Amino acid sequence: MGKSKQIFICQHCSYESAKWLGKCPECRHWNTFVEEAVEKSPAGASRSRADASPQPLSRIEIGEQSERILTGISELDRVLGGGIFPASVILLAGEPGIGKSTLMLQMLLNLASRGQSVIYVSGEESLQQVKLRARRLGNATQPLLVLAETQLEDILYHLEQLRPSVAVVDSIQAVYTTELSGAPGNVSQVRECAARLFQCAKTQKFSLFLVGHVTKEGAIAGPKVLEHLVDAVVTFENTHQPYRIVRATKNRFGATNELGAFEMGNNGLVEVANLSGLFLSPECSSHTGNSAVCTYEGSRPLLVEVQALVSRSHYGTPQRTVSGFDYRRLALILAVMERYLGLDFGIHDVFVKIAGGFRIDDPALDLAVAAALYSSRQDYPLDGHTVYLGELGLGGEVRPVVHLEARLQEIQKMGFQRVVLSAHQWPPANRKNPFSLQINPVKQISGVLPPAASSGRR
Ligand code: TYD
Ligand code: MG
């Protein structure tokens, strides 16, 4: 074993420093440096290995490409890109209590019932607790192997002996190696344990899920430090209770930003197939300040409701508050509305929220946000059957959106009647409208929302 050296590592972003720092120069978090011992390789250890010689790409054999393993949970399969890619390593990250262990156990129980050899390594719960959870999920009789262990070397030993097809280590922050002196959960431990588990999965050719807690600043090394290592990162996000969204933020074997939705019930997580219905309340856009948009997440169109409230400010500096949407985009939309609709927001507090606690980065949201703001500012109820689709340019122009056809299909399916979109993408090349929707193409924001002077500015 090499000599060990003491260094200070930021527990948030793994920035290394020879001395303690109060504020991390990389991620700018405070009080995140912890002293850790790192191994220095003995001299000569880094000498090259002859077995890793360069190969011409044309001669590389892929070998037998086995099929993806279906988990039986279709929302999870979709997020993974059509099932678990064989011998891939997936990080499942989320806040404590969101349902990571429940999802993993449900998945393993399903796989076990389909005859796959699977193992659940529980670093946080005892065997009895796992059994109780499985009973709660109504599936406690499957031939699933459970190992309650936190020491890396023991876990590796069992994985090598067993050679399962899928293994789950819950959680990576609970696992430690005796080769490092730090406590489980610090950056060096998490990185080392994950790297050795990763190596084991690749050499033994099994798929491995690493469960990682995302925690508030500093306390435990976040899964951020593992993102570069693993093949896929699946995050578990909380929307409003009891719904959960699973999203792939990195996927070497599939599309990213693919979404899956679940509802946490009394007997585990239940899949939500009609995602649009989840984020769109029935009375949605007929309220003043509400509008509807069809966003596109992963390979899936999704209707959501945008809510805006513009009210007279009682503070020196008016407030701008956004939830589920980028703050800077709001500033841009407000500036465009001031300039091209003649609306003044200078003495108003502005609140914008995506209903249902959902987070959206799709630029197609701009026009719906503008419509909701306009409706609230002017006390102008929007027609409740209209969906607004379009990005706003700095010149007030309404710009095209991607995947228009899939969006229109979803809008029609959800029972809306009218769509406002960019005149640059309508009518289509063959000039036919295959939908029963009334399409209203517009060039400028003023083409859909009447400028202040003509709508009776207040
Ligand atoms: P858990 O999977 O333990 O979360 P994590 O592993 O991400 O920390 O789930 C935690 C919450 O879910 C817990 O508060 C209990 C609740 N729960 C249910 O509501 N229904 C269920 O069937 C199960 C198993 C858990
Ligand atoms: Mg857990």
Short mmCIF file of C-alpha atoms and ligand atoms in Angstrom, two decimals:
data_model
loop_
_atom_site.label_atom_id
_atom_site.label_comp_id
_atom_site.label_asym_id
_atom_site.label_seq_id
_atom_site.Cartn_x
_atom_site.Cartn_y
_atom_site.Cartn_z
CA MET A 1 0.00 0.00 0.00
CA GLY A 2 1.31 3.52 -0.73
CA LYS A 3 2.00 6.33 1.70
CA SER A 4 -0.98 8.36 2.78
CA LYS A 5 -1.13 12.15 2.59
CA GLN A 6 -3.57 14.48 4.38
CA ILE A 7 -5.45 16.90 2.16
CA PHE A 8 -8.64 18.93 2.46
CA ILE A 9 -11.51 18.02 0.13
CA CYS A 10 -14.70 19.98 -0.52
CA GLN A 11 -17.54 17.60 0.30
CA HIS A 12 -19.77 19.28 -2.22
CA CYS A 13 -17.70 19.31 -5.41
CA SER A 14 -14.56 17.35 -4.38
CA TYR A 15 -12.18 20.29 -4.95
CA GLU A 16 -8.85 19.50 -3.28
CA SER A 17 -6.69 21.88 -1.31
CA ALA A 18 -3.48 21.50 0.71
CA LYS A 19 -4.93 23.68 3.48
CA TRP A 20 -8.36 24.25 5.01
CA LEU A 21 -10.52 26.85 3.28
CA GLY A 22 -13.72 28.44 4.55
CA LYS A 23 -15.23 28.89 1.11
CA CYS A 24 -14.70 26.56 -1.80
CA PRO A 25 -13.17 28.46 -4.77
CA GLU A 26 -14.81 25.99 -7.18
CA CYS A 27 -18.45 25.61 -6.06
CA ARG A 28 -18.50 28.60 -3.66
CA HIS A 29 -20.09 26.66 -0.81
CA TRP A 30 -19.05 27.52 2.73
CA ASN A 31 -17.70 25.15 5.38
CA THR A 32 -17.46 22.13 3.14
CA PHE A 33 -13.76 21.25 3.57
CA VAL A 34 -12.93 18.10 5.49
CA GLU A 35 -9.46 16.72 6.06
CA GLU A 36 -9.05 13.33 4.42
CA ALA A 37 -6.21 10.88 3.92
CA VAL A 38 -5.48 9.96 0.31
CA GLU A 39 -3.21 7.14 -0.80
CA LYS A 40 -0.07 8.09 -2.69
CA SER A 41 0.85 5.36 -5.15
CA PRO A 42 4.31 3.90 -4.61
CA ALA A 43 6.95 5.02 -7.10
CA GLY A 44 6.68 3.16 -10.39
CA ALA A 45 3.08 2.06 -9.81
CA SER A 46 1.87 4.20 -12.66
CA ARG A 47 4.05 2.40 -15.23
CA SER A 48 2.11 1.36 -18.32
CA ARG A 49 0.39 -2.01 -18.70
CA ALA A 50 1.11 -3.91 -21.90
CA ASP A 51 -2.42 -5.36 -22.15
CA ALA A 52 -3.99 -1.99 -22.89
CA SER A 53 -2.55 -1.35 -26.33
CA PRO A 54 -4.38 0.87 -28.87
CA GLN A 55 -6.71 -1.01 -31.25
CA PRO A 56 -8.02 0.02 -34.67
CA LEU A 57 -11.70 0.91 -34.28
CA SER A 58 -12.66 -1.30 -37.24
CA ARG A 59 -11.24 -4.41 -35.54
CA ILE A 60 -12.89 -3.95 -32.17
CA GLU A 61 -15.42 -6.71 -31.57
CA ILE A 62 -18.52 -5.78 -29.62
CA GLY A 63 -19.17 -9.43 -28.84
CA GLU A 64 -22.53 -10.81 -27.98
CA GLN A 65 -24.80 -7.84 -27.32
CA SER A 66 -27.31 -9.22 -24.90
CA GLU A 67 -30.78 -7.75 -24.59
CA ARG A 68 -31.79 -5.06 -22.16
CA ILE A 69 -33.24 -6.32 -18.92
CA LEU A 70 -36.81 -5.12 -18.44
CA THR A 71 -37.57 -4.13 -14.87
CA GLY A 72 -41.31 -4.62 -15.23
CA ILE A 73 -41.79 -0.99 -14.15
CA SER A 74 -42.42 0.66 -17.50
CA GLU A 75 -41.85 4.22 -16.25
CA LEU A 76 -38.39 3.19 -15.02
CA ASP A 77 -37.64 1.20 -18.18
CA ARG A 78 -38.41 4.24 -20.30
CA VAL A 79 -36.15 6.47 -18.21
CA LEU A 80 -33.31 3.94 -18.56
CA GLY A 81 -33.74 3.94 -22.35
CA GLY A 82 -35.82 0.76 -22.71
CA GLY A 83 -34.70 -1.32 -19.73
CA ILE A 84 -31.42 -1.87 -17.92
CA PHE A 85 -28.44 -1.99 -20.28
CA PRO A 86 -26.44 -5.13 -19.42
CA ALA A 87 -23.37 -4.49 -17.26
CA SER A 88 -24.14 -0.81 -16.87
CA VAL A 89 -23.69 1.19 -13.68
CA ILE A 90 -26.52 3.53 -12.76
CA LEU A 91 -26.60 6.12 -10.03
CA LEU A 92 -30.03 6.72 -8.49
CA ALA A 93 -29.86 10.05 -6.69
CA GLY A 94 -32.45 11.78 -4.56
CA GLU A 95 -33.19 13.34 -1.21
CA PRO A 96 -33.61 11.08 1.81
CA GLY A 97 -37.15 9.78 2.17
CA ILE A 98 -38.16 10.33 -1.45
CA GLY A 99 -38.55 6.63 -2.23
CA LYS A 100 -35.22 5.38 -3.62
CA SER A 101 -35.11 2.22 -1.51
CA THR A 102 -38.77 1.53 -2.27
CA LEU A 103 -38.24 1.84 -6.03
CA MET A 104 -35.12 -0.34 -5.96
CA LEU A 105 -36.79 -3.04 -3.89
CA GLN A 106 -39.86 -3.01 -6.13
CA MET A 107 -37.61 -3.37 -9.15
CA LEU A 108 -35.60 -6.24 -7.65
CA LEU A 109 -38.75 -8.08 -6.54
CA ASN A 110 -40.07 -7.79 -10.10
CA LEU A 111 -36.81 -9.01 -11.56
CA ALA A 112 -36.66 -11.91 -9.09
CA SER A 113 -40.18 -12.95 -10.04
CA ARG A 114 -39.02 -13.06 -13.68
CA GLY A 115 -36.23 -15.47 -12.80
CA GLN A 116 -33.32 -12.98 -12.77
CA SER A 117 -30.66 -13.50 -10.14
CA VAL A 118 -30.61 -10.29 -8.15
CA ILE A 119 -29.17 -9.03 -4.89
CA TYR A 120 -30.02 -6.08 -2.67
CA VAL A 121 -27.12 -4.83 -0.57
CA SER A 122 -28.60 -2.82 2.25
CA GLY A 123 -26.18 -0.57 4.04
CA GLU A 124 -28.80 1.37 5.94
CA GLU A 125 -31.50 -1.09 6.92
CA SER A 126 -31.37 -4.46 8.64
CA LEU A 127 -32.54 -7.66 6.95
CA GLN A 128 -35.74 -7.50 9.00
CA GLN A 129 -36.47 -3.94 7.87
CA VAL A 130 -36.01 -4.95 4.24
CA LYS A 131 -38.35 -7.88 4.77
CA LEU A 132 -40.95 -5.60 6.35
CA ARG A 133 -40.73 -3.22 3.41
CA ALA A 134 -41.10 -6.10 0.94
CA ARG A 135 -44.14 -7.26 2.87
CA ARG A 136 -45.58 -3.77 2.65
CA LEU A 137 -45.04 -3.94 -1.09
CA GLY A 138 -47.06 -7.15 -1.01
CA ASN A 139 -44.31 -9.23 -2.53
CA ALA A 140 -42.23 -10.74 0.27
CA THR A 141 -41.92 -14.26 -1.11
CA GLN A 142 -39.67 -13.66 -4.10
CA PRO A 143 -36.27 -15.41 -4.24
CA LEU A 144 -34.43 -12.14 -3.76
CA LEU A 145 -31.08 -12.20 -1.99
CA VAL A 146 -30.52 -9.53 0.62
CA LEU A 147 -27.18 -8.66 2.18
CA ALA A 148 -26.94 -6.23 5.09
CA GLU A 149 -23.33 -5.09 4.81
CA THR A 150 -21.39 -1.84 4.63
CA GLN A 151 -17.79 -2.95 4.26
CA LEU A 152 -16.73 -2.73 0.64
CA GLU A 153 -14.43 -5.75 0.62
CA ASP A 154 -17.17 -8.03 1.94
CA ILE A 155 -19.69 -6.68 -0.55
CA LEU A 156 -17.24 -7.25 -3.42
CA TYR A 157 -16.56 -10.77 -2.20
CA HIS A 158 -20.26 -11.67 -2.28
CA LEU A 159 -20.84 -10.00 -5.63
CA GLU A 160 -17.93 -11.91 -7.16
CA GLN A 161 -19.14 -15.20 -5.70
CA LEU A 162 -22.72 -14.68 -6.72
CA ARG A 163 -22.34 -13.08 -10.16
CA PRO A 164 -25.91 -11.73 -10.20
CA SER A 165 -27.49 -10.12 -13.23
CA VAL A 166 -28.55 -7.02 -11.29
CA ALA A 167 -27.29 -5.71 -7.95
CA VAL A 168 -28.33 -2.68 -5.91
CA VAL A 169 -26.10 -1.03 -3.31
CA ASP A 170 -28.24 1.15 -1.05
CA SER A 171 -26.60 3.54 -0.36
CA ILE A 172 -23.11 4.31 -1.65
CA GLN A 173 -22.65 6.76 1.24
CA ALA A 174 -23.03 3.94 3.77
CA VAL A 175 -20.27 1.80 2.24
CA TYR A 176 -16.66 2.15 3.39
CA THR A 177 -13.31 0.57 2.70
CA THR A 178 -10.82 -0.17 5.46
CA GLU A 179 -8.05 0.99 3.16
CA LEU A 180 -9.01 4.61 3.76
CA SER A 181 -9.20 6.12 7.19
CA GLY A 182 -12.10 8.57 6.63
CA ALA A 183 -15.66 8.01 7.77
CA PRO A 184 -18.20 6.44 5.37
CA GLY A 185 -19.78 9.11 3.20
CA ASN A 186 -16.80 11.41 2.78
CA VAL A 187 -15.58 12.20 -0.71
CA SER A 188 -12.59 9.82 -0.73
CA GLN A 189 -14.64 6.91 0.62
CA VAL A 190 -17.54 7.48 -1.77
CA ARG A 191 -15.25 7.85 -4.77
CA GLU A 192 -13.10 4.83 -3.94
CA CYS A 193 -16.02 2.53 -3.07
CA ALA A 194 -17.95 3.52 -6.18
CA ALA A 195 -14.91 3.03 -8.42
CA ARG A 196 -14.24 -0.47 -7.03
CA LEU A 197 -17.90 -1.48 -7.31
CA PHE A 198 -17.92 -0.08 -10.85
CA GLN A 199 -14.86 -2.17 -11.74
CA CYS A 200 -16.46 -5.27 -10.23
CA ALA A 201 -19.68 -4.74 -12.23
CA LYS A 202 -17.73 -4.30 -15.46
CA THR A 203 -15.47 -7.33 -14.98
CA GLN A 204 -18.22 -9.62 -13.67
CA LYS A 205 -20.67 -8.22 -16.23
CA PHE A 206 -23.65 -7.41 -14.04
CA SER A 207 -25.76 -4.27 -13.88
CA LEU A 208 -25.32 -2.21 -10.77
CA PHE A 209 -27.49 0.47 -9.21
CA LEU A 210 -25.80 2.76 -6.72
CA VAL A 211 -28.23 4.65 -4.54
CA GLY A 212 -26.94 8.09 -3.52
CA HIS A 213 -28.44 10.63 -1.15
CA VAL A 214 -28.45 14.22 -2.27
CA THR A 215 -28.08 16.21 0.88
CA LYS A 216 -28.08 19.78 1.90
CA GLU A 217 -24.69 21.47 1.65
CA GLY A 218 -21.62 19.75 2.87
CA ALA A 219 -22.63 17.13 5.42
CA ILE A 220 -22.09 14.10 3.19
CA ALA A 221 -20.38 13.87 -0.18
CA GLY A 222 -23.09 14.31 -2.76
CA PRO A 223 -23.58 12.02 -5.76
CA LYS A 224 -22.15 14.88 -7.86
CA VAL A 225 -18.70 13.42 -7.33
CA LEU A 226 -19.83 10.16 -9.00
CA GLU A 227 -21.62 11.53 -12.03
CA HIS A 228 -18.60 11.32 -14.32
CA LEU A 229 -17.93 7.70 -13.37
CA VAL A 230 -21.26 5.99 -13.88
CA ASP A 231 -23.02 5.17 -17.17
CA ALA A 232 -26.32 6.77 -16.20
CA VAL A 233 -27.59 9.15 -13.55
CA VAL A 234 -31.25 8.85 -12.65
CA THR A 235 -32.58 11.49 -10.29
CA PHE A 236 -35.64 11.21 -8.16
CA GLU A 237 -37.46 14.53 -7.79
CA ASN A 238 -40.34 15.46 -5.60
CA THR A 239 -43.20 17.28 -7.13
CA HIS A 240 -46.15 18.04 -4.92
CA GLN A 241 -47.02 15.15 -2.62
CA PRO A 242 -47.45 12.25 -3.26
CA TYR A 243 -46.06 12.41 -6.80
CA ARG A 244 -42.48 11.67 -7.75
CA ILE A 245 -40.65 12.24 -11.02
CA VAL A 246 -37.75 10.05 -12.11
CA ARG A 247 -35.50 11.63 -14.70
CA ALA A 248 -32.31 10.51 -16.48
CA THR A 249 -29.84 13.38 -16.42
CA LYS A 250 -27.03 11.36 -18.00
CA ASN A 251 -27.36 8.18 -20.01
CA ARG A 252 -24.61 6.59 -22.06
CA PHE A 253 -27.14 4.09 -23.44
CA GLY A 254 -30.26 6.15 -24.00
CA ALA A 255 -31.81 9.61 -24.20
CA THR A 256 -31.42 12.03 -21.33
CA ASN A 257 -34.22 14.03 -19.78
CA GLU A 258 -36.54 11.08 -20.18
CA LEU A 259 -39.27 11.21 -17.53
CA GLY A 260 -41.11 8.68 -15.44
CA ALA A 261 -43.85 9.50 -12.95
CA PHE A 262 -44.88 7.68 -9.80
CA GLU A 263 -47.29 8.15 -6.98
CA MET A 264 -46.23 7.02 -3.51
CA GLY A 265 -49.06 4.97 -2.09
CA ASN A 266 -49.54 2.77 0.94
CA ASN A 267 -48.07 -0.20 -0.87
CA GLY A 268 -45.18 1.32 -2.69
CA LEU A 269 -44.78 3.41 -5.82
CA VAL A 270 -47.53 3.27 -8.43
CA GLU A 271 -46.82 4.31 -12.01
CA VAL A 272 -48.63 7.35 -13.38
CA ALA A 273 -49.26 6.83 -17.08
CA ASN A 274 -51.26 9.99 -17.79
CA LEU A 275 -48.60 12.51 -16.92
CA SER A 276 -50.37 15.48 -18.49
CA GLY A 277 -53.42 14.91 -16.30
CA LEU A 278 -51.14 15.14 -13.28
CA PHE A 279 -49.93 18.65 -13.93
CA LEU A 280 -53.00 20.18 -15.42
CA SER A 281 -55.95 20.85 -13.17
CA PRO A 282 -59.35 20.54 -14.89
CA GLU A 283 -60.31 24.16 -14.43
CA CYS A 284 -56.76 25.17 -15.43
CA SER A 285 -56.48 28.03 -17.82
CA SER A 286 -59.87 29.64 -17.34
CA HIS A 287 -58.62 31.40 -14.17
CA THR A 288 -57.11 34.82 -14.60
CA GLY A 289 -53.32 34.45 -14.52
CA ASN A 290 -53.31 30.83 -15.70
CA SER A 291 -52.28 29.49 -19.07
CA ALA A 292 -51.50 26.08 -20.52
CA VAL A 293 -48.45 24.94 -22.44
CA CYS A 294 -47.31 21.66 -23.89
CA THR A 295 -43.69 21.08 -23.02
CA TYR A 296 -41.50 18.28 -24.30
CA GLU A 297 -39.50 16.24 -21.82
CA GLY A 298 -37.29 13.43 -23.07
CA SER A 299 -39.44 11.67 -25.64
CA ARG A 300 -42.69 12.75 -24.13
CA PRO A 301 -45.01 15.71 -24.60
CA LEU A 302 -46.44 16.98 -21.35
CA LEU A 303 -49.18 19.53 -20.74
CA VAL A 304 -48.59 21.82 -17.81
CA GLU A 305 -50.25 24.82 -16.30
CA VAL A 306 -48.40 28.09 -15.82
CA GLN A 307 -49.63 30.40 -13.07
CA ALA A 308 -48.74 34.04 -12.73
CA LEU A 309 -49.63 36.69 -10.22
CA VAL A 310 -48.85 40.36 -10.75
CA SER A 311 -49.71 42.54 -7.79
CA ARG A 312 -48.94 46.08 -6.60
CA SER A 313 -45.67 46.06 -4.69
CA HIS A 314 -45.41 47.32 -1.13
CA TYR A 315 -41.63 47.13 -1.08
CA GLY A 316 -39.03 49.56 -2.39
CA THR A 317 -37.79 47.00 -4.89
CA PRO A 318 -40.53 44.92 -6.49
CA GLN A 319 -40.17 41.17 -6.00
CA ARG A 320 -39.67 38.66 -8.78
CA THR A 321 -40.35 35.11 -7.62
CA VAL A 322 -40.28 32.01 -9.81
CA SER A 323 -40.85 28.37 -9.06
CA GLY A 324 -40.05 25.64 -11.57
CA PHE A 325 -38.78 28.13 -14.12
CA ASP A 326 -35.59 30.09 -14.79
CA TYR A 327 -35.49 33.48 -13.08
CA ARG A 328 -33.46 35.09 -15.89
CA ARG A 329 -36.02 33.96 -18.47
CA LEU A 330 -38.72 35.73 -16.46
CA ALA A 331 -36.67 38.94 -16.54
CA LEU A 332 -36.36 38.59 -20.32
CA ILE A 333 -40.07 37.96 -20.82
CA LEU A 334 -40.98 40.96 -18.64
CA ALA A 335 -38.61 43.17 -20.64
CA VAL A 336 -40.12 41.98 -23.94
CA MET A 337 -43.63 42.63 -22.61
CA GLU A 338 -42.70 46.12 -21.44
CA ARG A 339 -41.14 46.98 -24.78
CA TYR A 340 -43.63 45.40 -27.20
CA LEU A 341 -46.91 45.43 -25.27
CA GLY A 342 -46.34 48.66 -23.39
CA LEU A 343 -46.95 47.03 -20.01
CA ASP A 344 -45.16 48.44 -17.00
CA PHE A 345 -44.13 46.01 -14.25
CA GLY A 346 -41.95 48.53 -12.39
CA ILE A 347 -44.21 48.86 -9.35
CA HIS A 348 -45.49 45.28 -9.35
CA ASP A 349 -44.41 42.12 -7.61
CA VAL A 350 -44.36 39.24 -10.07
CA PHE A 351 -44.77 35.59 -9.19
CA VAL A 352 -44.59 32.77 -11.74
CA LYS A 353 -45.07 29.15 -10.91
CA ILE A 354 -45.36 25.88 -12.79
CA ALA A 355 -48.31 24.11 -11.18
CA GLY A 356 -47.55 20.77 -9.57
CA GLY A 357 -44.01 21.60 -8.46
CA PHE A 358 -42.57 20.70 -11.82
CA ARG A 359 -39.31 22.17 -13.20
CA ILE A 360 -39.19 23.08 -16.91
CA ASP A 361 -36.37 24.41 -19.08
CA ASP A 362 -38.12 24.07 -22.44
CA PRO A 363 -37.95 27.43 -24.30
CA ALA A 364 -41.45 26.74 -25.69
CA LEU A 365 -42.73 27.86 -22.30
CA ASP A 366 -42.04 31.57 -22.95
CA LEU A 367 -45.30 32.42 -24.68
CA ALA A 368 -47.43 30.69 -22.04
CA VAL A 369 -45.58 32.56 -19.28
CA ALA A 370 -46.16 35.83 -21.13
CA ALA A 371 -49.85 34.98 -21.56
CA ALA A 372 -50.26 34.16 -17.86
CA LEU A 373 -48.45 37.37 -16.83
CA TYR A 374 -50.56 39.40 -19.23
CA SER A 375 -53.75 37.84 -17.94
CA SER A 376 -52.91 38.64 -14.32
CA ARG A 377 -51.51 42.12 -15.02
CA GLN A 378 -54.48 43.20 -17.18
CA ASP A 379 -57.13 41.15 -15.38
CA TYR A 380 -57.79 39.58 -18.73
CA PRO A 381 -59.13 36.01 -18.51
CA LEU A 382 -57.69 33.75 -21.19
CA ASP A 383 -59.92 31.36 -23.02
CA GLY A 384 -59.57 28.12 -21.04
CA HIS A 385 -59.25 25.91 -24.11
CA THR A 386 -56.11 27.42 -25.58
CA VAL A 387 -52.53 26.20 -25.38
CA TYR A 388 -49.65 28.66 -25.94
CA LEU A 389 -46.54 27.30 -27.62
CA GLY A 390 -43.51 29.38 -28.52
CA GLU A 391 -40.18 30.83 -27.59
CA LEU A 392 -39.98 34.62 -27.36
CA GLY A 393 -37.18 36.43 -29.14
CA LEU A 394 -35.77 39.74 -27.92
CA GLY A 395 -37.57 41.48 -30.77
CA GLY A 396 -40.93 40.25 -29.45
CA GLU A 397 -41.15 37.60 -32.17
CA VAL A 398 -42.75 34.21 -31.49
CA ARG A 399 -40.25 31.52 -32.48
CA PRO A 400 -40.84 27.89 -33.51
CA VAL A 401 -40.71 24.93 -31.13
CA VAL A 402 -39.30 21.44 -31.73
CA HIS A 403 -41.45 18.28 -31.93
CA LEU A 404 -44.53 20.27 -32.93
CA GLU A 405 -46.51 17.30 -34.21
CA ALA A 406 -46.14 15.24 -31.03
CA ARG A 407 -47.12 18.26 -28.97
CA LEU A 408 -50.23 18.92 -31.05
CA GLN A 409 -51.24 15.28 -30.73
CA GLU A 410 -51.02 15.47 -26.94
CA ILE A 411 -52.90 18.80 -26.88
CA GLN A 412 -55.70 17.27 -28.91
CA LYS A 413 -55.74 14.17 -26.73
CA MET A 414 -56.13 16.29 -23.61
CA GLY A 415 -59.22 17.98 -25.03
CA PHE A 416 -57.94 21.48 -25.81
CA GLN A 417 -59.42 23.29 -28.81
CA ARG A 418 -57.02 26.01 -29.85
CA VAL A 419 -53.25 26.44 -30.14
CA VAL A 420 -51.29 29.64 -30.55
CA LEU A 421 -47.91 29.06 -32.16
CA SER A 422 -45.27 30.65 -34.37
CA ALA A 423 -46.28 31.63 -37.89
CA HIS A 424 -42.83 30.37 -38.94
CA GLN A 425 -43.97 26.79 -38.50
CA TRP A 426 -47.60 26.96 -39.57
CA PRO A 427 -49.20 26.06 -41.91
CA PRO A 428 -47.13 22.90 -42.51
CA ALA A 429 -45.43 22.32 -45.88
CA ASN A 430 -48.41 20.35 -47.30
CA ARG A 431 -50.79 23.05 -45.98
CA LYS A 432 -53.00 20.41 -44.35
CA ASN A 433 -54.05 20.41 -40.71
CA PRO A 434 -54.36 16.77 -39.63
CA PHE A 435 -55.68 17.81 -36.22
CA SER A 436 -59.11 18.88 -35.13
CA LEU A 437 -57.47 21.82 -33.37
CA GLN A 438 -57.92 25.42 -34.36
CA ILE A 439 -54.41 26.75 -34.98
CA ASN A 440 -53.66 30.42 -34.55
CA PRO A 441 -50.23 31.26 -36.06
CA VAL A 442 -48.68 34.52 -34.85
CA LYS A 443 -45.49 36.40 -35.75
CA GLN A 444 -45.25 38.79 -32.84
CA ILE A 445 -46.30 38.70 -29.19
CA SER A 446 -48.58 41.65 -29.96
CA GLY A 447 -50.42 39.39 -32.41
CA VAL A 448 -51.75 37.27 -29.58
CA LEU A 449 -51.82 39.61 -26.57
CA PRO A 450 -53.25 43.05 -27.39
CA PRO A 451 -50.86 45.91 -26.51
CA ALA A 452 -51.80 47.87 -23.38
CA ALA A 453 -53.33 50.89 -25.08
CA SER A 454 -55.88 48.80 -27.00
CA SER A 455 -56.82 46.48 -24.10
CA GLY A 456 -57.50 49.21 -21.55
CA ARG A 457 -54.29 49.38 -19.53
CA ARG A 458 -54.75 49.65 -15.76
P1 TYD B 1 -37.74 5.25 1.10
O1 TYD B 1 -37.82 4.37 -0.09
O2 TYD B 1 -37.27 4.66 2.35
O3 TYD B 1 -36.88 6.56 0.78
P2 TYD B 1 -35.32 6.74 0.53
O4 TYD B 1 -34.72 5.39 0.33
O5 TYD B 1 -35.24 7.61 -0.70
O6 TYD B 1 -34.76 7.43 1.70
O7 TYD B 1 -39.24 5.83 1.25
C1 TYD B 1 -39.49 6.68 2.20
C2 TYD B 1 -40.89 7.16 2.40
O8 TYD B 1 -41.90 6.53 1.66
C3 TYD B 1 -41.18 6.93 3.84
O9 TYD B 1 -41.51 8.18 4.38
C4 TYD B 1 -42.31 5.98 3.88
C5 TYD B 1 -42.94 6.14 2.56
N1 TYD B 1 -43.57 4.91 2.04
C6 TYD B 1 -44.90 4.94 1.68
O10 TYD B 1 -45.58 5.96 1.79
N2 TYD B 1 -45.49 3.81 1.16
C7 TYD B 1 -44.79 2.65 1.01
O11 TYD B 1 -45.36 1.65 0.56
C8 TYD B 1 -43.41 2.63 1.39
C9 TYD B 1 -42.62 1.37 1.27
C10 TYD B 1 -42.84 3.78 1.90
MG MG B 2 -33.32 4.43 1.58
#
